[in-house]
Amino acid sequence: MKADAGLWFSVFLIAAYAPAQSAAQEWPVRPVRIMLGFSPGSSTDFAARAIGPKLAELWKQPVVYENRSGAGGSLANALVAKATPDGYTLSMISSSFVANTVLTAQSPYHPIKDFAAVAQVGYPTSVITTSSSQNIKTLKELIAAAKAGGGKFFYGSTGAGSGSHMTTVRFNMAAEIKPQHVAFKGQPELVIEVVTGRVHYGISSLGSALPMIRDGKLVPLAVVTSKRAPQLPEVPTVQEILPHFEREATHGLMAPAGTPRAVLDKISRDVARVLEMADVRKILDTVNIVPAHLPPDEYQAAIVRLLAGSERVAREAGLKK
């Protein structure tokens, strides 16, 4: 009887495993949609469009992008959370993916319960900039001006709970300044508002800001990375000025909870393959995104850590009680 029981259990495991394997082997049989929570030209948008064409070649299916900007990326993520969990609807996220749920009383999705991690693609290089018309040349001068300006000193972001917002909150806390927040729709809009001087400074992706920096319309004060950016070797990191500053950032793919694990693994393996391609790495370097693949389990753990960090910063900054 024990032998028979073991045999039947083995048959059961094979029967349960076979459909998952079959699904992964057959997937995809139609176009794959990547939802983007920010406008074209944002760092998140760049990350998706850098890897999408090569994934389409591997999959022999189109990869379709859909920008649903607004609410710091929440609109797009909420749609993905409710999508059929079959791997055909994915979200390319930034760190706003978790920050939004921390700052919103009734978030339309939960970053852990409603999603399954697929793969990290990398993380962006960001830069603190001000308008050349502001007569601010260094990060220390910005901090001094913010302290002197009181409630009349403003910073911009790509929306409450967005990656740029939470990164700037972390910077403000480290610098011990309390400027006023102004939210914009996306990275391009933020850059323009800083250029015009309608806000005094902002943190945006280097890819979005670099053209205006090279034109002399923006002054780069510090890069938000662990080491200096090759494109701006003279510009210090924030940590050179504020050693206790911390930043968490990510760009990666998430799928609706319940997506078959075999499909998640396949997508992750293909993302890893694409990130090793020289032409893709060149594109990512052009837009200052550092490739850094993480498979599903490791990326899921990273999202959990990101959520905990965002909750801590929100409490310490008084953004959430």
mmCIF file of C-alpha atoms in Angstrom:
data_model
loop_
_atom_site.group_PDB
_atom_site.id
_atom_site.type_symbol
_atom_site.label_atom_id
_atom_site.label_comp_id
_atom_site.label_asym_id
_atom_site.label_seq_id
_atom_site.Cartn_x
_atom_site.Cartn_y
_atom_site.Cartn_z
ATOM 1 C CA MET A 1 0.000 0.000 0.000
ATOM 2 C CA LYS A 2 2.827 2.375 0.853
ATOM 3 C CA ALA A 3 4.454 1.722 -2.493
ATOM 4 C CA ASP A 4 1.145 2.329 -4.265
ATOM 5 C CA ALA A 5 0.662 5.557 -2.323
ATOM 6 C CA GLY A 6 4.142 6.732 -3.307
ATOM 7 C CA LEU A 7 3.452 5.868 -6.936
ATOM 8 C CA TRP A 8 0.184 7.793 -6.971
ATOM 9 C CA PHE A 9 1.838 10.782 -5.274
ATOM 10 C CA SER A 10 4.546 10.814 -7.955
ATOM 11 C CA VAL A 11 1.910 10.657 -10.680
ATOM 12 C CA PHE A 12 0.084 13.547 -9.006
ATOM 13 C CA LEU A 13 3.239 15.695 -8.924
ATOM 14 C CA ILE A 14 3.992 14.982 -12.573
ATOM 15 C CA ALA A 15 0.414 15.783 -13.553
ATOM 16 C CA ALA A 16 0.494 19.048 -11.599
ATOM 17 C CA TYR A 17 3.906 20.054 -12.931
ATOM 18 C CA ALA A 18 3.266 19.232 -16.570
ATOM 19 C CA PRO A 19 0.670 21.965 -17.274
ATOM 20 C CA ALA A 20 2.995 24.628 -15.825
ATOM 21 C CA GLN A 21 5.863 23.419 -17.970
ATOM 22 C CA SER A 22 3.626 23.271 -21.005
ATOM 23 C CA ALA A 23 2.374 26.807 -20.362
ATOM 24 C CA ALA A 24 5.935 28.140 -20.202
ATOM 25 C CA GLN A 25 6.950 26.290 -23.372
ATOM 26 C CA GLU A 26 3.954 27.644 -25.293
ATOM 27 C CA TRP A 27 4.139 31.173 -23.875
ATOM 28 C CA PRO A 28 3.859 33.650 -25.532
ATOM 29 C CA VAL A 29 1.379 32.995 -28.302
ATOM 30 C CA ARG A 30 0.187 36.616 -28.588
ATOM 31 C CA PRO A 31 1.558 40.146 -27.959
ATOM 32 C CA VAL A 32 2.868 41.026 -24.496
ATOM 33 C CA ARG A 33 1.820 44.380 -23.036
ATOM 34 C CA ILE A 34 4.089 46.407 -20.745
ATOM 35 C CA MET A 35 2.263 49.074 -18.769
ATOM 36 C CA LEU A 36 4.198 52.250 -17.937
ATOM 37 C CA GLY A 37 3.111 54.540 -15.133
ATOM 38 C CA PHE A 38 4.964 57.584 -16.439
ATOM 39 C CA SER A 39 5.080 59.646 -19.610
ATOM 40 C CA PRO A 40 7.339 58.884 -22.610
ATOM 41 C CA GLY A 41 10.855 60.089 -21.932
ATOM 42 C CA SER A 42 10.833 59.043 -18.280
ATOM 43 C CA SER A 43 13.488 56.703 -16.908
ATOM 44 C CA THR A 44 10.870 53.965 -16.457
ATOM 45 C CA ASP A 45 9.802 54.375 -20.077
ATOM 46 C CA PHE A 46 13.422 54.191 -21.269
ATOM 47 C CA ALA A 47 14.012 50.969 -19.321
ATOM 48 C CA ALA A 48 11.053 49.225 -20.934
ATOM 49 C CA ARG A 49 11.803 50.396 -24.457
ATOM 50 C CA ALA A 50 15.468 49.408 -24.158
ATOM 51 C CA ILE A 51 14.705 45.729 -23.539
ATOM 52 C CA GLY A 52 11.350 45.382 -25.325
ATOM 53 C CA PRO A 53 12.556 45.008 -28.924
ATOM 54 C CA LYS A 54 14.998 42.231 -28.025
ATOM 55 C CA LEU A 55 12.383 40.414 -25.961
ATOM 56 C CA ALA A 56 10.060 40.616 -28.946
ATOM 57 C CA GLU A 57 12.742 38.958 -31.085
ATOM 58 C CA LEU A 58 13.220 36.144 -28.575
ATOM 59 C CA TRP A 59 9.481 35.621 -28.143
ATOM 60 C CA LYS A 60 8.576 36.101 -31.819
ATOM 61 C CA GLN A 61 5.676 38.206 -30.574
ATOM 62 C CA PRO A 62 5.231 41.991 -30.410
ATOM 63 C CA VAL A 63 5.919 43.801 -27.151
ATOM 64 C CA VAL A 64 3.433 46.644 -26.810
ATOM 65 C CA TYR A 65 3.972 49.634 -24.523
ATOM 66 C CA GLU A 66 1.128 51.532 -22.907
ATOM 67 C CA ASN A 67 1.817 54.761 -21.028
ATOM 68 C CA ARG A 68 -0.759 55.516 -18.335
ATOM 69 C CA SER A 69 0.895 58.376 -16.495
ATOM 70 C CA GLY A 70 -0.526 59.929 -13.379
ATOM 71 C CA ALA A 71 -0.786 59.391 -9.622
ATOM 72 C CA GLY A 72 2.914 58.547 -9.408
ATOM 73 C CA GLY A 73 2.491 55.420 -11.507
ATOM 74 C CA SER A 74 -0.530 54.085 -9.588
ATOM 75 C CA LEU A 75 -2.907 54.201 -12.551
ATOM 76 C CA ALA A 76 -0.840 51.749 -14.584
ATOM 77 C CA ASN A 77 -0.040 49.488 -11.645
ATOM 78 C CA ALA A 78 -3.701 49.254 -10.615
ATOM 79 C CA LEU A 79 -4.596 48.044 -14.117
ATOM 80 C CA VAL A 80 -1.894 45.372 -14.022
ATOM 81 C CA ALA A 81 -2.998 44.203 -10.575
ATOM 82 C CA LYS A 82 -6.450 43.433 -12.003
ATOM 83 C CA ALA A 83 -5.189 41.869 -15.246
ATOM 84 C CA THR A 84 -5.412 38.156 -16.028
ATOM 85 C CA PRO A 85 -2.352 36.466 -14.435
ATOM 86 C CA ASP A 86 -1.017 34.849 -17.582
ATOM 87 C CA GLY A 87 2.170 36.816 -18.279
ATOM 88 C CA TYR A 88 0.683 38.889 -21.098
ATOM 89 C CA THR A 89 0.284 42.059 -19.014
ATOM 90 C CA LEU A 90 3.315 43.316 -17.103
ATOM 91 C CA SER A 91 4.264 46.526 -15.343
ATOM 92 C CA MET A 92 7.638 48.228 -15.604
ATOM 93 C CA ILE A 93 7.996 49.806 -12.188
ATOM 94 C CA SER A 94 10.119 52.315 -10.356
ATOM 95 C CA SER A 95 10.449 52.689 -6.595
ATOM 96 C CA SER A 96 7.123 54.588 -6.661
ATOM 97 C CA PHE A 97 5.523 51.147 -6.969
ATOM 98 C CA VAL A 98 5.767 50.715 -3.203
ATOM 99 C CA ALA A 99 5.965 54.358 -2.109
ATOM 100 C CA ASN A 100 2.524 55.101 -3.533
ATOM 101 C CA THR A 101 0.919 52.450 -1.385
ATOM 102 C CA VAL A 102 2.646 53.830 1.702
ATOM 103 C CA LEU A 103 1.430 57.404 1.151
ATOM 104 C CA THR A 104 -2.081 56.608 -0.087
ATOM 105 C CA ALA A 105 -4.749 55.852 2.507
ATOM 106 C CA GLN A 106 -6.674 53.579 0.127
ATOM 107 C CA SER A 107 -4.232 52.356 -2.488
ATOM 108 C CA PRO A 108 -5.790 50.583 -5.492
ATOM 109 C CA TYR A 109 -3.276 47.754 -5.123
ATOM 110 C CA HIS A 110 -0.934 46.105 -2.636
ATOM 111 C CA PRO A 111 2.660 45.729 -3.908
ATOM 112 C CA ILE A 112 3.118 42.295 -2.321
ATOM 113 C CA LYS A 113 -0.330 40.675 -2.246
ATOM 114 C CA ASP A 114 -1.444 41.747 -5.741
ATOM 115 C CA PHE A 115 1.811 41.211 -7.642
ATOM 116 C CA ALA A 116 4.491 38.661 -8.400
ATOM 117 C CA ALA A 117 8.038 39.845 -9.041
ATOM 118 C CA VAL A 118 9.406 38.933 -12.467
ATOM 119 C CA ALA A 119 12.859 40.481 -12.810
ATOM 120 C CA GLN A 120 14.809 43.592 -11.965
ATOM 121 C CA VAL A 121 16.215 45.307 -15.041
ATOM 122 C CA GLY A 122 18.434 47.850 -13.315
ATOM 123 C CA TYR A 123 18.392 51.182 -11.569
ATOM 124 C CA PRO A 124 18.614 54.753 -12.850
ATOM 125 C CA THR A 125 21.246 57.403 -12.309
ATOM 126 C CA SER A 126 19.527 60.505 -10.956
ATOM 127 C CA VAL A 127 20.780 64.048 -10.568
ATOM 128 C CA ILE A 128 19.831 67.052 -8.440
ATOM 129 C CA THR A 129 19.532 70.088 -10.686
ATOM 130 C CA THR A 130 18.584 73.741 -10.490
ATOM 131 C CA SER A 131 18.044 76.370 -13.164
ATOM 132 C CA SER A 132 21.084 78.317 -14.349
ATOM 133 C CA SER A 133 19.002 81.426 -13.591
ATOM 134 C CA GLN A 134 18.966 80.624 -9.853
ATOM 135 C CA ASN A 135 22.623 81.556 -9.309
ATOM 136 C CA ILE A 136 23.140 78.350 -7.279
ATOM 137 C CA LYS A 137 26.320 76.491 -8.200
ATOM 138 C CA THR A 138 26.795 73.825 -5.524
ATOM 139 C CA LEU A 139 24.709 71.504 -3.373
ATOM 140 C CA LYS A 140 25.796 73.371 -0.242
ATOM 141 C CA GLU A 141 24.537 76.616 -1.773
ATOM 142 C CA LEU A 142 21.197 74.963 -2.540
ATOM 143 C CA ILE A 143 20.859 73.756 1.042
ATOM 144 C CA ALA A 144 21.695 77.232 2.371
ATOM 145 C CA ALA A 145 19.166 78.856 0.021
ATOM 146 C CA ALA A 146 16.474 76.359 1.053
ATOM 147 C CA LYS A 147 17.081 77.102 4.741
ATOM 148 C CA ALA A 148 16.937 80.839 4.084
ATOM 149 C CA GLY A 149 13.883 80.581 1.828
ATOM 150 C CA GLY A 150 11.644 78.873 4.357
ATOM 151 C CA GLY A 151 8.165 78.223 2.997
ATOM 152 C CA LYS A 152 8.928 80.038 -0.256
ATOM 153 C CA PHE A 153 11.450 77.494 -1.492
ATOM 154 C CA PHE A 154 10.045 74.774 -3.779
ATOM 155 C CA TYR A 155 11.099 71.427 -5.178
ATOM 156 C CA GLY A 156 9.424 69.399 -7.920
ATOM 157 C CA SER A 157 8.793 65.706 -8.376
ATOM 158 C CA THR A 158 6.919 63.367 -10.708
ATOM 159 C CA GLY A 159 4.061 63.017 -8.237
ATOM 160 C CA ALA A 160 3.422 62.240 -4.588
ATOM 161 C CA GLY A 161 4.833 58.808 -3.856
ATOM 162 C CA SER A 162 6.902 58.692 -7.041
ATOM 163 C CA GLY A 163 10.531 57.629 -6.965
ATOM 164 C CA SER A 164 11.716 61.200 -7.502
ATOM 165 C CA HIS A 165 9.473 62.399 -4.666
ATOM 166 C CA MET A 166 10.667 59.844 -2.118
ATOM 167 C CA THR A 167 14.315 60.293 -3.135
ATOM 168 C CA THR A 168 13.972 64.050 -2.694
ATOM 169 C CA VAL A 169 12.284 63.537 0.678
ATOM 170 C CA ARG A 170 15.280 61.443 1.728
ATOM 171 C CA PHE A 171 17.613 64.206 0.533
ATOM 172 C CA ASN A 172 15.607 66.914 2.329
ATOM 173 C CA MET A 173 15.764 64.936 5.565
ATOM 174 C CA ALA A 174 19.529 64.417 5.235
ATOM 175 C CA ALA A 175 20.025 68.128 4.454
ATOM 176 C CA GLU A 176 17.641 69.182 7.244
ATOM 177 C CA ILE A 177 15.581 71.418 4.952
ATOM 178 C CA LYS A 178 11.800 71.749 4.599
ATOM 179 C CA PRO A 179 10.949 73.108 1.138
ATOM 180 C CA GLN A 180 7.459 72.965 -0.386
ATOM 181 C CA HIS A 181 6.559 70.107 -2.746
ATOM 182 C CA VAL A 182 5.093 70.624 -6.240
ATOM 183 C CA ALA A 183 4.055 67.525 -8.220
ATOM 184 C CA PHE A 184 4.222 67.178 -12.000
ATOM 185 C CA LYS A 185 3.069 64.523 -14.444
ATOM 186 C CA GLY A 186 6.424 63.034 -15.416
ATOM 187 C CA GLN A 187 10.164 63.515 -15.868
ATOM 188 C CA PRO A 188 10.005 65.765 -18.969
ATOM 189 C CA GLU A 189 7.550 68.090 -17.222
ATOM 190 C CA LEU A 190 9.679 68.179 -14.073
ATOM 191 C CA VAL A 191 12.821 69.069 -16.019
ATOM 192 C CA ILE A 192 11.063 71.925 -17.834
ATOM 193 C CA GLU A 193 9.678 73.354 -14.592
ATOM 194 C CA VAL A 194 13.153 73.350 -13.029
ATOM 195 C CA VAL A 195 14.622 74.984 -16.162
ATOM 196 C CA THR A 196 12.046 77.790 -16.048
ATOM 197 C CA GLY A 197 12.691 78.357 -12.356
ATOM 198 C CA ARG A 198 9.092 77.763 -11.308
ATOM 199 C CA VAL A 199 10.518 75.298 -8.784
ATOM 200 C CA HIS A 200 13.956 75.780 -7.312
ATOM 201 C CA TYR A 201 15.255 72.239 -7.774
ATOM 202 C CA GLY A 202 14.325 68.667 -8.520
ATOM 203 C CA ILE A 203 15.751 65.168 -8.760
ATOM 204 C CA SER A 204 15.294 63.600 -12.180
ATOM 205 C CA SER A 205 16.921 60.833 -14.189
ATOM 206 C CA LEU A 206 20.221 61.876 -15.719
ATOM 207 C CA GLY A 207 18.932 60.730 -19.095
ATOM 208 C CA SER A 208 16.071 63.236 -18.930
ATOM 209 C CA ALA A 209 18.169 66.109 -17.593
ATOM 210 C CA LEU A 210 21.418 65.697 -19.548
ATOM 211 C CA PRO A 211 20.376 67.572 -22.743
ATOM 212 C CA MET A 212 19.428 70.640 -20.684
ATOM 213 C CA ILE A 213 22.632 70.318 -18.648
ATOM 214 C CA ARG A 214 24.710 70.282 -21.824
ATOM 215 C CA ASP A 215 22.790 73.301 -23.140
ATOM 216 C CA GLY A 216 23.664 75.185 -19.965
ATOM 217 C CA LYS A 217 20.036 75.570 -18.884
ATOM 218 C CA LEU A 218 20.352 73.260 -15.886
ATOM 219 C CA VAL A 219 23.116 73.204 -13.275
ATOM 220 C CA PRO A 220 23.923 69.684 -11.981
ATOM 221 C CA LEU A 221 24.582 69.907 -8.247
ATOM 222 C CA ALA A 222 25.036 66.228 -7.318
ATOM 223 C CA VAL A 223 24.359 62.765 -8.703
ATOM 224 C CA VAL A 224 22.229 60.355 -6.685
ATOM 225 C CA THR A 225 24.435 57.277 -7.013
ATOM 226 C CA SER A 226 27.145 55.580 -4.976
ATOM 227 C CA LYS A 227 29.851 56.900 -7.313
ATOM 228 C CA ARG A 228 30.239 59.765 -9.777
ATOM 229 C CA ALA A 229 28.627 59.457 -13.186
ATOM 230 C CA PRO A 230 31.032 59.120 -16.150
ATOM 231 C CA GLN A 231 28.982 61.715 -18.048
ATOM 232 C CA LEU A 232 29.493 64.276 -15.245
ATOM 233 C CA PRO A 233 32.846 63.419 -13.650
ATOM 234 C CA GLU A 234 33.171 66.867 -12.039
ATOM 235 C CA VAL A 235 29.824 66.579 -10.254
ATOM 236 C CA PRO A 236 29.977 65.067 -6.736
ATOM 237 C CA THR A 237 27.645 62.428 -5.361
ATOM 238 C CA VAL A 238 25.140 63.457 -2.710
ATOM 239 C CA GLN A 239 26.957 61.218 -0.225
ATOM 240 C CA GLU A 240 30.156 63.209 -0.689
ATOM 241 C CA ILE A 241 28.290 66.176 0.807
ATOM 242 C CA LEU A 242 25.813 64.302 3.019
ATOM 243 C CA PRO A 243 27.412 60.967 4.022
ATOM 244 C CA HIS A 244 24.281 59.713 5.824
ATOM 245 C CA PHE A 245 22.051 60.092 2.736
ATOM 246 C CA GLU A 246 20.465 56.830 1.517
ATOM 247 C CA ARG A 247 18.642 56.101 -1.703
ATOM 248 C CA GLU A 248 16.666 53.105 -2.965
ATOM 249 C CA ALA A 249 15.836 52.806 -6.648
ATOM 250 C CA THR A 250 14.781 50.132 -9.106
ATOM 251 C CA HIS A 251 13.355 49.466 -12.526
ATOM 252 C CA GLY A 252 11.871 46.036 -13.057
ATOM 253 C CA LEU A 253 8.985 43.951 -14.289
ATOM 254 C CA MET A 254 6.069 42.884 -12.114
ATOM 255 C CA ALA A 255 3.166 40.593 -13.021
ATOM 256 C CA PRO A 256 -0.268 40.037 -11.468
ATOM 257 C CA ALA A 257 -0.274 37.672 -8.499
ATOM 258 C CA GLY A 258 -1.036 34.128 -9.575
ATOM 259 C CA THR A 259 0.991 34.265 -12.784
ATOM 260 C CA PRO A 260 2.448 30.748 -13.329
ATOM 261 C CA ARG A 261 5.920 30.454 -11.874
ATOM 262 C CA ALA A 262 7.215 28.786 -15.026
ATOM 263 C CA VAL A 263 6.173 31.860 -17.031
ATOM 264 C CA LEU A 264 7.823 34.218 -14.515
ATOM 265 C CA ASP A 265 11.045 32.200 -14.736
ATOM 266 C CA LYS A 266 11.003 32.243 -18.531
ATOM 267 C CA ILE A 267 10.528 36.008 -18.697
ATOM 268 C CA SER A 268 13.265 36.526 -16.113
ATOM 269 C CA ARG A 269 15.735 34.305 -17.985
ATOM 270 C CA ASP A 270 15.004 36.163 -21.218
ATOM 271 C CA VAL A 271 15.443 39.545 -19.528
ATOM 272 C CA ALA A 272 18.827 38.349 -18.241
ATOM 273 C CA ARG A 273 19.793 37.290 -21.780
ATOM 274 C CA VAL A 274 18.764 40.650 -23.205
ATOM 275 C CA LEU A 275 20.700 42.586 -20.556
ATOM 276 C CA GLU A 276 23.882 40.809 -21.643
ATOM 277 C CA MET A 277 23.508 42.037 -25.235
ATOM 278 C CA ALA A 278 26.046 44.739 -26.132
ATOM 279 C CA ASP A 279 23.591 46.934 -28.033
ATOM 280 C CA VAL A 280 21.096 46.882 -25.163
ATOM 281 C CA ARG A 281 23.774 47.780 -22.631
ATOM 282 C CA LYS A 282 24.811 50.634 -24.902
ATOM 283 C CA ILE A 283 21.242 51.950 -24.963
ATOM 284 C CA LEU A 284 20.946 51.676 -21.184
ATOM 285 C CA ASP A 285 24.274 53.453 -20.777
ATOM 286 C CA THR A 286 23.044 56.244 -23.049
ATOM 287 C CA VAL A 287 20.056 56.847 -20.761
ATOM 288 C CA ASN A 288 22.151 56.235 -17.626
ATOM 289 C CA ILE A 289 20.404 53.104 -16.399
ATOM 290 C CA VAL A 290 22.719 50.599 -14.718
ATOM 291 C CA PRO A 291 21.753 47.021 -15.722
ATOM 292 C CA ALA A 292 21.314 44.815 -12.662
ATOM 293 C CA HIS A 293 19.225 41.686 -13.199
ATOM 294 C CA LEU A 294 17.523 39.959 -10.293
ATOM 295 C CA PRO A 295 15.427 36.766 -10.730
ATOM 296 C CA PRO A 296 11.892 36.442 -9.260
ATOM 297 C CA ASP A 297 12.707 35.362 -5.702
ATOM 298 C CA GLU A 298 15.527 37.877 -5.247
ATOM 299 C CA TYR A 299 13.491 40.677 -6.765
ATOM 300 C CA GLN A 300 10.519 39.811 -4.561
ATOM 301 C CA ALA A 301 12.788 40.124 -1.512
ATOM 302 C CA ALA A 302 14.078 43.469 -2.816
ATOM 303 C CA ILE A 303 10.502 44.755 -3.171
ATOM 304 C CA VAL A 304 9.751 43.728 0.426
ATOM 305 C CA ARG A 305 12.834 45.652 1.610
ATOM 306 C CA LEU A 306 11.867 48.658 -0.512
ATOM 307 C CA LEU A 307 8.404 48.681 1.050
ATOM 308 C CA ALA A 308 9.835 48.596 4.570
ATOM 309 C CA GLY A 309 12.265 51.419 3.736
ATOM 310 C CA SER A 310 9.537 53.583 2.225
ATOM 311 C CA GLU A 311 7.332 53.100 5.274
ATOM 312 C CA ARG A 312 10.184 54.152 7.559
ATOM 313 C CA VAL A 313 11.003 57.281 5.533
ATOM 314 C CA ALA A 314 7.330 58.258 5.291
ATOM 315 C CA ARG A 315 6.962 58.048 9.069
ATOM 316 C CA GLU A 316 10.190 59.924 9.793
ATOM 317 C CA ALA A 317 9.318 62.662 7.296
ATOM 318 C CA GLY A 318 5.828 63.062 8.712
ATOM 319 C CA LEU A 319 4.195 61.976 5.443
ATOM 320 C CA LYS A 320 2.364 59.160 7.208
ATOM 321 C CA LYS A 321 1.378 58.695 10.831
#
